[in-house]
Structure formats: C-alpha cells, structure tokens
PDB file of C-alpha atoms in Angstrom:
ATOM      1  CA  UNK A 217      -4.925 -34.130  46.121  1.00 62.00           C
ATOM      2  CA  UNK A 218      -5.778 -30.270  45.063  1.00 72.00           C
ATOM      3  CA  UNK A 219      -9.013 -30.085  43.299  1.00 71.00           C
ATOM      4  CA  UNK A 220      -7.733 -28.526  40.268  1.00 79.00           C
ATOM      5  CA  UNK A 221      -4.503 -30.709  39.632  1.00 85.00           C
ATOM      6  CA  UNK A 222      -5.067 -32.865  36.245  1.00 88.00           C
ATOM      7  CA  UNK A 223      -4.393 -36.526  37.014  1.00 86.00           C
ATOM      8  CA  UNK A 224      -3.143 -38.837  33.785  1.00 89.00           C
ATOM      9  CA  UNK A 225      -5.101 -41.897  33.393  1.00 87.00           C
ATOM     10  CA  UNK A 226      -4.037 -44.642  30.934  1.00 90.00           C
ATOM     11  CA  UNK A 227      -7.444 -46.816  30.616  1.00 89.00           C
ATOM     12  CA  UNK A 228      -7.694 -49.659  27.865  1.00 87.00           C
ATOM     13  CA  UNK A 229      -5.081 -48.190  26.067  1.00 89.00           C
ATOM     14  CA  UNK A 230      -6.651 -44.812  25.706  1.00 90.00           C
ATOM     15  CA  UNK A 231      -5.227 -41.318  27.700  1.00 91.00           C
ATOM     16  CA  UNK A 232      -6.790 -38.783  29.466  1.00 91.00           C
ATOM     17  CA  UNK A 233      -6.468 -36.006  31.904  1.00 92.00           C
ATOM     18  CA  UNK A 234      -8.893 -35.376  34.707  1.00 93.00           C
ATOM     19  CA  UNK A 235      -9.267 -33.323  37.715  1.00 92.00           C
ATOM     20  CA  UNK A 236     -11.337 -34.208  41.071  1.00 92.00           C
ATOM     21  CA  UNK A 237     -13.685 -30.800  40.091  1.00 92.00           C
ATOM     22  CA  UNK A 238     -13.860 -31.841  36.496  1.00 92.00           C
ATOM     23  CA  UNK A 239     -15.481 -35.377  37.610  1.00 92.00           C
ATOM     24  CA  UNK A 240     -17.702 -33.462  40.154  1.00 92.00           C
ATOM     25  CA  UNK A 241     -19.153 -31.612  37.592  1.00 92.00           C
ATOM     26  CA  UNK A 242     -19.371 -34.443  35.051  1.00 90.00           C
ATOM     27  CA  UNK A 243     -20.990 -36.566  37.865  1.00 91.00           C
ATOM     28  CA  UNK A 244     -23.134 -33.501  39.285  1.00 87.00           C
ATOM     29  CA  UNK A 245     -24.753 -32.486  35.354  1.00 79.00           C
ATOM     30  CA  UNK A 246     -25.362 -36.459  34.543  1.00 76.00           C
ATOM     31  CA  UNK A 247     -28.588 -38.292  34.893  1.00 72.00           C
ATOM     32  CA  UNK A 248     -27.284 -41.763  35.938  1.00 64.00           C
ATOM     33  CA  UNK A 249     -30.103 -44.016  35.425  1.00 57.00           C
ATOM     34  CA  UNK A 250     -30.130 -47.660  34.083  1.00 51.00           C
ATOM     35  CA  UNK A 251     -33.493 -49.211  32.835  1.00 47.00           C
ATOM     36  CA  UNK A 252     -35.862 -49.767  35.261  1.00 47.00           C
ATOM     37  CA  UNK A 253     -35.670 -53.373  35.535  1.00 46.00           C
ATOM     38  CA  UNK A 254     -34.625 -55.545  38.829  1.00 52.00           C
ATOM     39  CA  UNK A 255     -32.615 -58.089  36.454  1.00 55.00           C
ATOM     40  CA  UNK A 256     -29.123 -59.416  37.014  1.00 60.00           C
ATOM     41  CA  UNK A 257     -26.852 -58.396  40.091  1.00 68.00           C
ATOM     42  CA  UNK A 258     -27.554 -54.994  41.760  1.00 72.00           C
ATOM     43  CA  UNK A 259     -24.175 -52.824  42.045  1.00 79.00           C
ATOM     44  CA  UNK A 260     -22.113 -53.180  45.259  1.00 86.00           C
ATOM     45  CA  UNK A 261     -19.541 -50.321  44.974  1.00 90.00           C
ATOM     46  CA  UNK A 262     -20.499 -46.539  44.814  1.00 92.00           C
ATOM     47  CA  UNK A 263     -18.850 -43.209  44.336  1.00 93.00           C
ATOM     48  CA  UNK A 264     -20.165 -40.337  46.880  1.00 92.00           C
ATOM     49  CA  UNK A 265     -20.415 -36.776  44.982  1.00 91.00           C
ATOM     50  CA  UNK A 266     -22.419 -33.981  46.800  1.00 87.00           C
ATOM     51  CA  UNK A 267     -24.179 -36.437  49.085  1.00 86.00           C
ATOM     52  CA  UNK A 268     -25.337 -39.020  46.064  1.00 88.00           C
ATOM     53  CA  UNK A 269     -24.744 -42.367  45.953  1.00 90.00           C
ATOM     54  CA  UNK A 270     -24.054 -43.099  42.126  1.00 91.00           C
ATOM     55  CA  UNK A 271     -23.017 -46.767  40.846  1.00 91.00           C
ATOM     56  CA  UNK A 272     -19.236 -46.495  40.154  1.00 92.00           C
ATOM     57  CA  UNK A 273     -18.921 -48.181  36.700  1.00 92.00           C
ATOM     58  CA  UNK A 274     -22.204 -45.856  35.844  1.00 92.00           C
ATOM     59  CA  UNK A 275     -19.738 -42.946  37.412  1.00 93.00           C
ATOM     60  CA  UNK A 276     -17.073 -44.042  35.255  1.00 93.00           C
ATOM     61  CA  UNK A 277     -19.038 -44.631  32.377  1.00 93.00           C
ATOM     62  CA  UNK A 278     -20.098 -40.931  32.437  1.00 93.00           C
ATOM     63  CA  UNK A 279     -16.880 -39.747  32.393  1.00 93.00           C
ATOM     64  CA  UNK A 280     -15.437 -41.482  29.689  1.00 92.00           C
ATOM     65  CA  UNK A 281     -18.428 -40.804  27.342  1.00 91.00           C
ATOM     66  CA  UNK A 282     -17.555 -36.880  28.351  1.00 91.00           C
ATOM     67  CA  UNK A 283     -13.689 -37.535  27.798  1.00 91.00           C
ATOM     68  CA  UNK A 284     -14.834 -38.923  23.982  1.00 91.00           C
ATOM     69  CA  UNK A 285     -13.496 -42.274  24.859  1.00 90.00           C
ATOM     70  CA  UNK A 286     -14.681 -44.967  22.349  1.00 89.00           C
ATOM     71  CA  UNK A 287     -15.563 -47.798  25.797  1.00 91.00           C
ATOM     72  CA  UNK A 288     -18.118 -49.422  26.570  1.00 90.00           C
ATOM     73  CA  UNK A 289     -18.701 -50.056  30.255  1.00 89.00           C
ATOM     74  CA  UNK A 290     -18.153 -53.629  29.770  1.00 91.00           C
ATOM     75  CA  UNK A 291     -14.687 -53.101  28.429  1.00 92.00           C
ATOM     76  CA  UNK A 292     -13.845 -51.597  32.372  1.00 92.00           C
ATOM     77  CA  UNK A 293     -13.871 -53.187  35.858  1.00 92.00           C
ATOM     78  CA  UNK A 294     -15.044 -52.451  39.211  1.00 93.00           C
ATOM     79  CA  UNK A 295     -11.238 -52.409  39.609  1.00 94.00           C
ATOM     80  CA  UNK A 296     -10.871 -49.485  37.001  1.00 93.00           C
ATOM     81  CA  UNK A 297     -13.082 -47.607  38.741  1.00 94.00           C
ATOM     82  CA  UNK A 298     -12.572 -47.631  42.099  1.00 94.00           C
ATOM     83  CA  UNK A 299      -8.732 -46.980  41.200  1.00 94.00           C
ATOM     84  CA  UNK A 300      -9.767 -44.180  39.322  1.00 94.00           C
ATOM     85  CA  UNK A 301     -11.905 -42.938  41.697  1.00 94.00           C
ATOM     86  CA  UNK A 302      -9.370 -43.421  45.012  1.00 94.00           C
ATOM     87  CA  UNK A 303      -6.843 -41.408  43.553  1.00 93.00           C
ATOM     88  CA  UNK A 304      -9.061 -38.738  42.741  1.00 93.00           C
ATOM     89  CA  UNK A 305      -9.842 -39.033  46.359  1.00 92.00           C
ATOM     90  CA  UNK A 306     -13.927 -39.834  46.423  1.00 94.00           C
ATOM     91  CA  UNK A 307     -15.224 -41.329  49.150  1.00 93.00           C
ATOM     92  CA  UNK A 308     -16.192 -45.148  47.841  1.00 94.00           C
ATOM     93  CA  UNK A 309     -19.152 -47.223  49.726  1.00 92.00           C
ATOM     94  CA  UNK A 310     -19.409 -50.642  49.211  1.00 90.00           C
ATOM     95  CA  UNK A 311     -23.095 -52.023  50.237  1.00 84.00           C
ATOM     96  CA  UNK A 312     -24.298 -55.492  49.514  1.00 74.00           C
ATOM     97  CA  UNK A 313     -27.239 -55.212  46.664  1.00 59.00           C
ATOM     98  CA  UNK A 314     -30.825 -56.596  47.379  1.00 59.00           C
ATOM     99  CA  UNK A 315     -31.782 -57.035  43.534  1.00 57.00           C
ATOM    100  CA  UNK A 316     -32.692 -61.326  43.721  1.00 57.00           C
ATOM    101  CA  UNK A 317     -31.849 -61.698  47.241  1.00 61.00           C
ATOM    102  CA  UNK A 318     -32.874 -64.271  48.845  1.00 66.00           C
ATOM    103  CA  UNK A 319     -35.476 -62.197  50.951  1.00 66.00           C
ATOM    104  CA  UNK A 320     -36.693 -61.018  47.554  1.00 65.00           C
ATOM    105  CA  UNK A 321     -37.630 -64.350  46.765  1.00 66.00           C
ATOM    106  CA  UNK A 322     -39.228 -65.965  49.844  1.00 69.00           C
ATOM    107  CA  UNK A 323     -41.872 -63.172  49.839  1.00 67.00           C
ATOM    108  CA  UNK A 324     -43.392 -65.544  47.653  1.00 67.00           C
ATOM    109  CA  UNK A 325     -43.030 -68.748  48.873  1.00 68.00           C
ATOM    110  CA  UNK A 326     -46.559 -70.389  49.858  1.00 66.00           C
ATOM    111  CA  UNK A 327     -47.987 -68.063  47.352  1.00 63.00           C
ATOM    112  CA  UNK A 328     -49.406 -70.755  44.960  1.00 67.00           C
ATOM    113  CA  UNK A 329     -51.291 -73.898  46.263  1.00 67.00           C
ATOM    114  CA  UNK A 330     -52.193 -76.908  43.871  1.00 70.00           C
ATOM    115  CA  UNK A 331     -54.608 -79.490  44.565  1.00 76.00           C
ATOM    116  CA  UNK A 332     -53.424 -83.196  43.568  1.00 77.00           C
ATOM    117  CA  UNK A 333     -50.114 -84.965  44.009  1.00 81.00           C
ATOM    118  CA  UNK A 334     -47.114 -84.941  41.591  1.00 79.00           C
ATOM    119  CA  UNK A 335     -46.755 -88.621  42.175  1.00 81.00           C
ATOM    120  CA  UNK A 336     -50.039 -89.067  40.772  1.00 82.00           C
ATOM    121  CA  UNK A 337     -50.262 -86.868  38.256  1.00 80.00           C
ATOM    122  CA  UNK A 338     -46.696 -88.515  36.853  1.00 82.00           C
ATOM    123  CA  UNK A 339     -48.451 -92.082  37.206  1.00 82.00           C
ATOM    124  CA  UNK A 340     -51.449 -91.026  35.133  1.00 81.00           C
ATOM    125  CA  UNK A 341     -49.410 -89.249  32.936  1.00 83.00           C
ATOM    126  CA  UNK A 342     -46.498 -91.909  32.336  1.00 83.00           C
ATOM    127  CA  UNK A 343     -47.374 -95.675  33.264  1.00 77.00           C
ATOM    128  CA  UNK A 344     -49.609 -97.586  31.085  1.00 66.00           C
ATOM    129  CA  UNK A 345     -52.089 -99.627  32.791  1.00 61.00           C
TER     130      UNK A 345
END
C-alpha cells in the first residue's frame, strides 16, 4: 500500500479516511499508557510503529479519538483492529500476556504458614460438646 493513499474505513457505523503516515504520526505523538495497575487480562496483540510495541485496541483507540469519533474502546474488537491495522500494512505481534499468570501467582505459594489445624479449628468452632 503507498504511504500516502487514504484508505475508507466504515467502523460502528461511523466513516473515516486514513493513511498508513497519518496513523504513524497519530501513533508516534500519543502517550499510550493505561493505569498502572496489573488487573484483568494483559493485551496479546500489538501494532509495531518505529520499533514500539503499542497495545492494538490502545493503537486504535488513539486514532479514533484523533478522527473525532464518538467510541469508546469497548464498542471495538481485537478484530477491528487488527483488520484495520493489516490493511494499512503494520506489522502485528501477537505475544501471550504475563499479567495473573500462573507463574505470577506461585511466587507466593508457601508464603504464609499457620499454626493449628482447620479440622480443629471447625470442631471448636461448630460442634457443641
């Protein structure tokens, strides 16, 4: 695709125009950073732009909040945007997130140690004598 040549996009209903430099430049001038929390899943699809890795619903997000498109990033799918982003040609990774892994998780297994016995503590707690 030449850099320059506007591609039409129908997303959600809404139109736009948008060019492989125009989303480079979008992409390049926008801080793409979520809160700093490890909640929930951790993205498995990114869009490469000048050597940066940026989640590609974030990606997407950016440039419809440049385009003046009234979405949120929950009204689009992973689908959207790696459509989107194929036919504008950008090279797409896909990498398996870490955020609640399992691995994440067993580095704290053993980490607490109680004295007693549940079975006991549920006797004195439950049966009467």
């Amino acid at each position: 695709m030449e850099a320059n040549r506007k591609l039409e996009v129908k997303l959600r209903g809404r139109r736009f125009q948008i060019s492989y430099n125009e989303a480079t430049q979008f992409l390049k001038n926008t801080a793409l950073s979520g809160p700093n929390t490890k909640r929930g899943k951790a993205p498995n699809y990114f869009v490469v732009v000048d050597d940066r890795k940026i989640p590609i619903k974030q990606a997407l997000k950016a440039i419809m909040d440049k385009k003046g498109l009234d979405l949120t990033i929950l009204d689009v799918t992973t689908k959207d945007a790696v459509g989107l982003f194929r036919r504008l040609e950008f090279p797409i990774v896909v990498e398996r997130g870490r955020r609640g892994s399992k691995a994440d998780i067993l580095k704290y297994a053993g980490m607490f140690a109680f004295d007693g016995s549940s079975v006991a503590d549920k006797r004195r707690l439950y049966d009467t004598p």
